[in-house]
Short mmCIF file of C-alpha atoms in Angstrom, two decimals:
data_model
loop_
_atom_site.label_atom_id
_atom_site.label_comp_id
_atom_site.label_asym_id
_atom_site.label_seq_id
_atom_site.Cartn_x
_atom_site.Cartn_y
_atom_site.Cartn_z
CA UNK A 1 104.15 0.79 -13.23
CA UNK A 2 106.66 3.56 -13.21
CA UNK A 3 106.34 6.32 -15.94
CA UNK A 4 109.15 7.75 -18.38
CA UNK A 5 112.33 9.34 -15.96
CA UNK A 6 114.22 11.81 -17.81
CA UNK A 7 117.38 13.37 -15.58
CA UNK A 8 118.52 15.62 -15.06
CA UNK A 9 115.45 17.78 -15.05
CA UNK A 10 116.65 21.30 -15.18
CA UNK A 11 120.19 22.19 -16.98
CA UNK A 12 121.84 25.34 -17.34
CA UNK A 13 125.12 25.49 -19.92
CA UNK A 14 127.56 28.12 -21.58
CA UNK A 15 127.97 28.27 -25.70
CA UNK A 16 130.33 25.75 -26.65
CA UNK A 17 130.04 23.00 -23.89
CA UNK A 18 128.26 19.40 -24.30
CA UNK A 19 125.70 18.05 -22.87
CA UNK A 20 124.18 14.29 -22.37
CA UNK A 21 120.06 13.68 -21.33
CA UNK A 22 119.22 10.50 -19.74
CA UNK A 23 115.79 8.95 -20.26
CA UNK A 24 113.98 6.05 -18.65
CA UNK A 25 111.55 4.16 -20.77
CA UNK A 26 108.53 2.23 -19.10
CA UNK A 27 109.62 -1.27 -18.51
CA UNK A 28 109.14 -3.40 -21.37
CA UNK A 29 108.86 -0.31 -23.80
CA UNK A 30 111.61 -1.01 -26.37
CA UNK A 31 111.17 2.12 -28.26
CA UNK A 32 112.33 5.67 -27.22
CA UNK A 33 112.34 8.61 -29.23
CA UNK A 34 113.35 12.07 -28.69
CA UNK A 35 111.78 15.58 -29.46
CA UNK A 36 112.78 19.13 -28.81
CA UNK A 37 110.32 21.44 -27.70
CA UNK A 38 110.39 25.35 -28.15
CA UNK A 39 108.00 28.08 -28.11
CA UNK A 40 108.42 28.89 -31.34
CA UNK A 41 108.60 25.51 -33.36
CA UNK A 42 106.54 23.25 -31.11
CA UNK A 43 107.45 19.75 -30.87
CA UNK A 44 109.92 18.26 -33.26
CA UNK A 45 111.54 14.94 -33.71
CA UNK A 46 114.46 14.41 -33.44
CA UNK A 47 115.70 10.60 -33.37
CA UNK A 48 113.99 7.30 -32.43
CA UNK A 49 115.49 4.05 -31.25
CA UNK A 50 114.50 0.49 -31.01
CA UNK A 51 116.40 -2.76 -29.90
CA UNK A 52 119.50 0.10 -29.90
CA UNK A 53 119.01 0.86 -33.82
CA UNK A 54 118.77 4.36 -34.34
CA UNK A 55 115.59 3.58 -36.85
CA UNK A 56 114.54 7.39 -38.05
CA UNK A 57 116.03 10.77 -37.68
CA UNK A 58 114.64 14.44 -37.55
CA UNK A 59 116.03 17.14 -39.48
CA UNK A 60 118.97 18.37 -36.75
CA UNK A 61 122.54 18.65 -37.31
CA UNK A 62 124.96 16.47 -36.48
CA UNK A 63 125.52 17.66 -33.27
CA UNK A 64 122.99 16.08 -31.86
CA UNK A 65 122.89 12.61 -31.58
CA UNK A 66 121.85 9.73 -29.37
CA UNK A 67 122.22 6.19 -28.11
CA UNK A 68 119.68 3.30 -26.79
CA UNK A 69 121.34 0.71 -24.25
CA UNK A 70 120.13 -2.89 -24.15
CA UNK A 71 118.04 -1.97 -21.10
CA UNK A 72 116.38 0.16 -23.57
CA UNK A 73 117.64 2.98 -21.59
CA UNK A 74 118.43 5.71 -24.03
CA UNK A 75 120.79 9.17 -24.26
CA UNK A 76 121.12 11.63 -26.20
CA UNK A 77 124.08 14.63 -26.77
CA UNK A 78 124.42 17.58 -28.07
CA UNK A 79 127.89 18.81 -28.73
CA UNK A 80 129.47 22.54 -29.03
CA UNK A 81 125.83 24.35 -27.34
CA UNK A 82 124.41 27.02 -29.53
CA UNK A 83 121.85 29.42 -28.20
CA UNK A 84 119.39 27.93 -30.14
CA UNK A 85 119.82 24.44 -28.80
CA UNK A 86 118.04 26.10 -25.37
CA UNK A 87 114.92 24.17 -25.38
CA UNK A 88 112.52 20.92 -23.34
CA UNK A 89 114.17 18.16 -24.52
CA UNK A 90 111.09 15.29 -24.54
CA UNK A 91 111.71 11.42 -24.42
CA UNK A 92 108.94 9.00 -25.09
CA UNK A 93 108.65 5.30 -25.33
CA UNK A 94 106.22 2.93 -26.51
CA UNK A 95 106.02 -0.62 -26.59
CA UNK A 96 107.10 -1.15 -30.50
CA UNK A 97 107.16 2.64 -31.77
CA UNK A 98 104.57 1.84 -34.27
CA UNK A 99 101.86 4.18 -35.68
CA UNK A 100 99.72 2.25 -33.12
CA UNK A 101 101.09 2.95 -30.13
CA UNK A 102 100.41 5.41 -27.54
CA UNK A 103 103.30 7.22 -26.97
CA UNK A 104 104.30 8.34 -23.13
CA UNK A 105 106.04 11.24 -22.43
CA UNK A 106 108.92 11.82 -19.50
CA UNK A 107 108.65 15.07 -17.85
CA UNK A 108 111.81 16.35 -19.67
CA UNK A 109 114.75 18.30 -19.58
CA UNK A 110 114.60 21.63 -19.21
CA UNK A 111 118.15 23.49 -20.78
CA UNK A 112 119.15 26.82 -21.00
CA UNK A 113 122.59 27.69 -22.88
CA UNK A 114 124.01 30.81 -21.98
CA UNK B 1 105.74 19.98 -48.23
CA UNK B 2 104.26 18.68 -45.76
CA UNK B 3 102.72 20.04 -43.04
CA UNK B 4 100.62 19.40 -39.84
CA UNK B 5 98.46 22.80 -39.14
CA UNK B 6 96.41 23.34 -35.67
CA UNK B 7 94.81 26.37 -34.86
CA UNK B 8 97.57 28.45 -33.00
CA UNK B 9 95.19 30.90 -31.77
CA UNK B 10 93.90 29.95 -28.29
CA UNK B 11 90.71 29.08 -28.08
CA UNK B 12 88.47 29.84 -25.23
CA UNK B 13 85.27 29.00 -24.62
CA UNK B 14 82.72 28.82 -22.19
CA UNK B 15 82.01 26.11 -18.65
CA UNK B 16 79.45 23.60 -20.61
CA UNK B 17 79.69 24.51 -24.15
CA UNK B 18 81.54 21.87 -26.59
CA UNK B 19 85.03 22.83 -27.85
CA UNK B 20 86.25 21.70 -31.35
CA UNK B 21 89.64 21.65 -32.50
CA UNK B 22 91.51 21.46 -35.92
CA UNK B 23 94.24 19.36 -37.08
CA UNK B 24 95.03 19.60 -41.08
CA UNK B 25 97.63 18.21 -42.80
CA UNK B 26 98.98 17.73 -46.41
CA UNK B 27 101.26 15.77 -48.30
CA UNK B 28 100.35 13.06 -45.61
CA UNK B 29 98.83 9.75 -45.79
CA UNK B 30 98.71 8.58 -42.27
CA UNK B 31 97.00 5.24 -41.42
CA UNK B 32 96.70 6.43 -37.68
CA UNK B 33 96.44 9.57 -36.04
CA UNK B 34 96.79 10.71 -32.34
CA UNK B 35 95.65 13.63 -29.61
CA UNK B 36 97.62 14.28 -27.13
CA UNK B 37 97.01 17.07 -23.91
CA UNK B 38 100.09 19.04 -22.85
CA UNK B 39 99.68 20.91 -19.33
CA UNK B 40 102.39 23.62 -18.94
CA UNK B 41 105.70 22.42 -17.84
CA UNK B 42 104.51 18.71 -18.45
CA UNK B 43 105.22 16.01 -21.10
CA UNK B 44 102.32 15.51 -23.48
CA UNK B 45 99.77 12.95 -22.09
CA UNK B 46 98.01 10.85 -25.15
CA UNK B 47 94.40 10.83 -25.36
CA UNK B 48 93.20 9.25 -27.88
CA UNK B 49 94.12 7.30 -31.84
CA UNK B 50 91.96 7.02 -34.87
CA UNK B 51 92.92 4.96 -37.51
CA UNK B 52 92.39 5.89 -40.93
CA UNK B 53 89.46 3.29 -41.84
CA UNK B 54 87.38 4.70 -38.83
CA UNK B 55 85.40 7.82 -39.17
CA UNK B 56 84.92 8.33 -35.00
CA UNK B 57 86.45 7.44 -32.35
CA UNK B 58 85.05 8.20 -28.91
CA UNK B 59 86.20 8.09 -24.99
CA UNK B 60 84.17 9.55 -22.20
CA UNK B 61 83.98 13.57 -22.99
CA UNK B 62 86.37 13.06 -26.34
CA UNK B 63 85.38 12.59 -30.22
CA UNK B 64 87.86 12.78 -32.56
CA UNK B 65 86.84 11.86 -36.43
CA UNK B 66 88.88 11.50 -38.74
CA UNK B 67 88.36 12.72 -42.54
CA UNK B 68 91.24 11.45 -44.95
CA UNK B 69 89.67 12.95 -47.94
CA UNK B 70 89.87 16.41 -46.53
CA UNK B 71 93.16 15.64 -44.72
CA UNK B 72 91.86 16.96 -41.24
CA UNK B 73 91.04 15.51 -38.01
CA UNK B 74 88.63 17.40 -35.42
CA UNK B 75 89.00 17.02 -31.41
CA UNK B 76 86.16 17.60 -29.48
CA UNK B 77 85.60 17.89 -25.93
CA UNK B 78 81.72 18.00 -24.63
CA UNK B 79 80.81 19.41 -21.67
CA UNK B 80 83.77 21.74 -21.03
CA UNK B 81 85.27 22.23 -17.34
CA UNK B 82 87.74 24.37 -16.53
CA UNK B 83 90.05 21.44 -15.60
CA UNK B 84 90.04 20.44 -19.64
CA UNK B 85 92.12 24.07 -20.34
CA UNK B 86 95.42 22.94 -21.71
CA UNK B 87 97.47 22.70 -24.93
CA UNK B 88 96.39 19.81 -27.36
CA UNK B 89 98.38 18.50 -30.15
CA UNK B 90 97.72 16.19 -33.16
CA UNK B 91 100.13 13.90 -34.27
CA UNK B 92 100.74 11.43 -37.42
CA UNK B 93 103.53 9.01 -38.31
CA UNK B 94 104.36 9.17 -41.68
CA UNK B 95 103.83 5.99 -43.53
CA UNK B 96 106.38 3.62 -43.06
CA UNK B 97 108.44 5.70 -40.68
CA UNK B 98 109.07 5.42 -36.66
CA UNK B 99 108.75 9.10 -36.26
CA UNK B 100 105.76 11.03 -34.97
CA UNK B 101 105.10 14.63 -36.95
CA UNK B 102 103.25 16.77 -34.30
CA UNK B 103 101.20 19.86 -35.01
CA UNK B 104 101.89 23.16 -33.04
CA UNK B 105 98.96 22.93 -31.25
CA UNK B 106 96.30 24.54 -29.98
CA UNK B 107 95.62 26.09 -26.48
CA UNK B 108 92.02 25.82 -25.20
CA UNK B 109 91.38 27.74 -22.02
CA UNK B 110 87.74 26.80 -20.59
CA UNK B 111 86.23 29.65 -18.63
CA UNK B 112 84.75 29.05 -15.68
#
């Protein structure tokens, strides 16, 4: 069975510009949620999605936001890049999302704003 | 608030010896908790859950047990090769949420 794909891998952007992440769930995994990873505040949540309902959100401004296809397939943007936003963005699905369920991790994307 | 606390010291221990790792939270009532590894570079790779009503859970090398009066979960890892050094992170969903609250974690590095 194939794991989480995340593209593109590596991203490098200028202040101001968007950007959209692409993320594969496992087949038959109909929930994918998000997480930003930095050195300084570890992992954090940022949005989940299941059946393409947008069921919980982290503490992150509007610019960032994100989308689940019917596929389950999910994106995410953020819009106008701040230095800050230069992080590993993380997806992971799981069959349901519930407390229960193992979560799997993509590989993620790598972005560096400039 | 509420807060999810590992040890962000690194932790380093010895070939053989057992290594035990911290995870406390409060404000929190979780009815599950998770460990997951993280290998630099990499996505997090799940390990293991313990659900609130179960003191110990166990899996080849793993224990984790789970104390909800205390609010902390402990990670252990018995018989400690060099191959188990990595980054390991707790993680709780909030009751009634979809969203997983991970702690900072903590890097073990097991020395050969």
């Amino acid at each position: 069975k194939a794991g989480v794909t995340q593209t593109p891998r590596y991203l490098i952007k200028t202040r101001g510009q968007q950007v959209t992440l692409s993320c594969s769930p496992i087949s038959g995994h109909r929930s994918v949620s998000w997480y930003q990873q930095t050195p300084g505040q570890g992992l954090q949540f940022l949005f989940e999605y299941f059946s393409e309902t947008q069921r919980n959100k982290g503490n992150f401004p509007g610019r960032f936001s994100g989308r689940q296809f019917s596929n389950s397939r999910s994106e995410m943007n953020v819009s106008t890049l701040e230095l800050g936003d230069s992080a590993l963005y993380l997806c992971a699905s799981s069959l349901t999302g519930d407390a229960y369920n193992e979560q799997f991790f993509g590989p993620g994307t790598r972005l560096t704003v400039l | 608030s509420q807060k999810i606390e590992q040890n962000s010291e690194a932790l380093n221990i010895q070939e053989g010896k057992t290594a035990t790792l911290t995870c406390n939270y409060t404000n929190y009532s979780p009815a599950y908790l998770q460990w997951y590894r993280q290998d630099p570079g990499r996505g997090p790779v799940f390990l293991l859950l313990i659900r609130e009503n179960e003191k110990e859970k166990r899996k080849e090398r793993l224990k984790v047990t789970f104390d909800t009066t205390l609010k902390q979960s402990l990670f252990h890892i018995t018989a400690s090769q060099p191959a188990d050094s990595a980054t390991y992170l707790c993680a709780l969903n909030p009751t009634g949420t979809y969203k997983y609250i991970f702690g900072t974690g903590t890097r073990l590095k097991v020395l050969a």
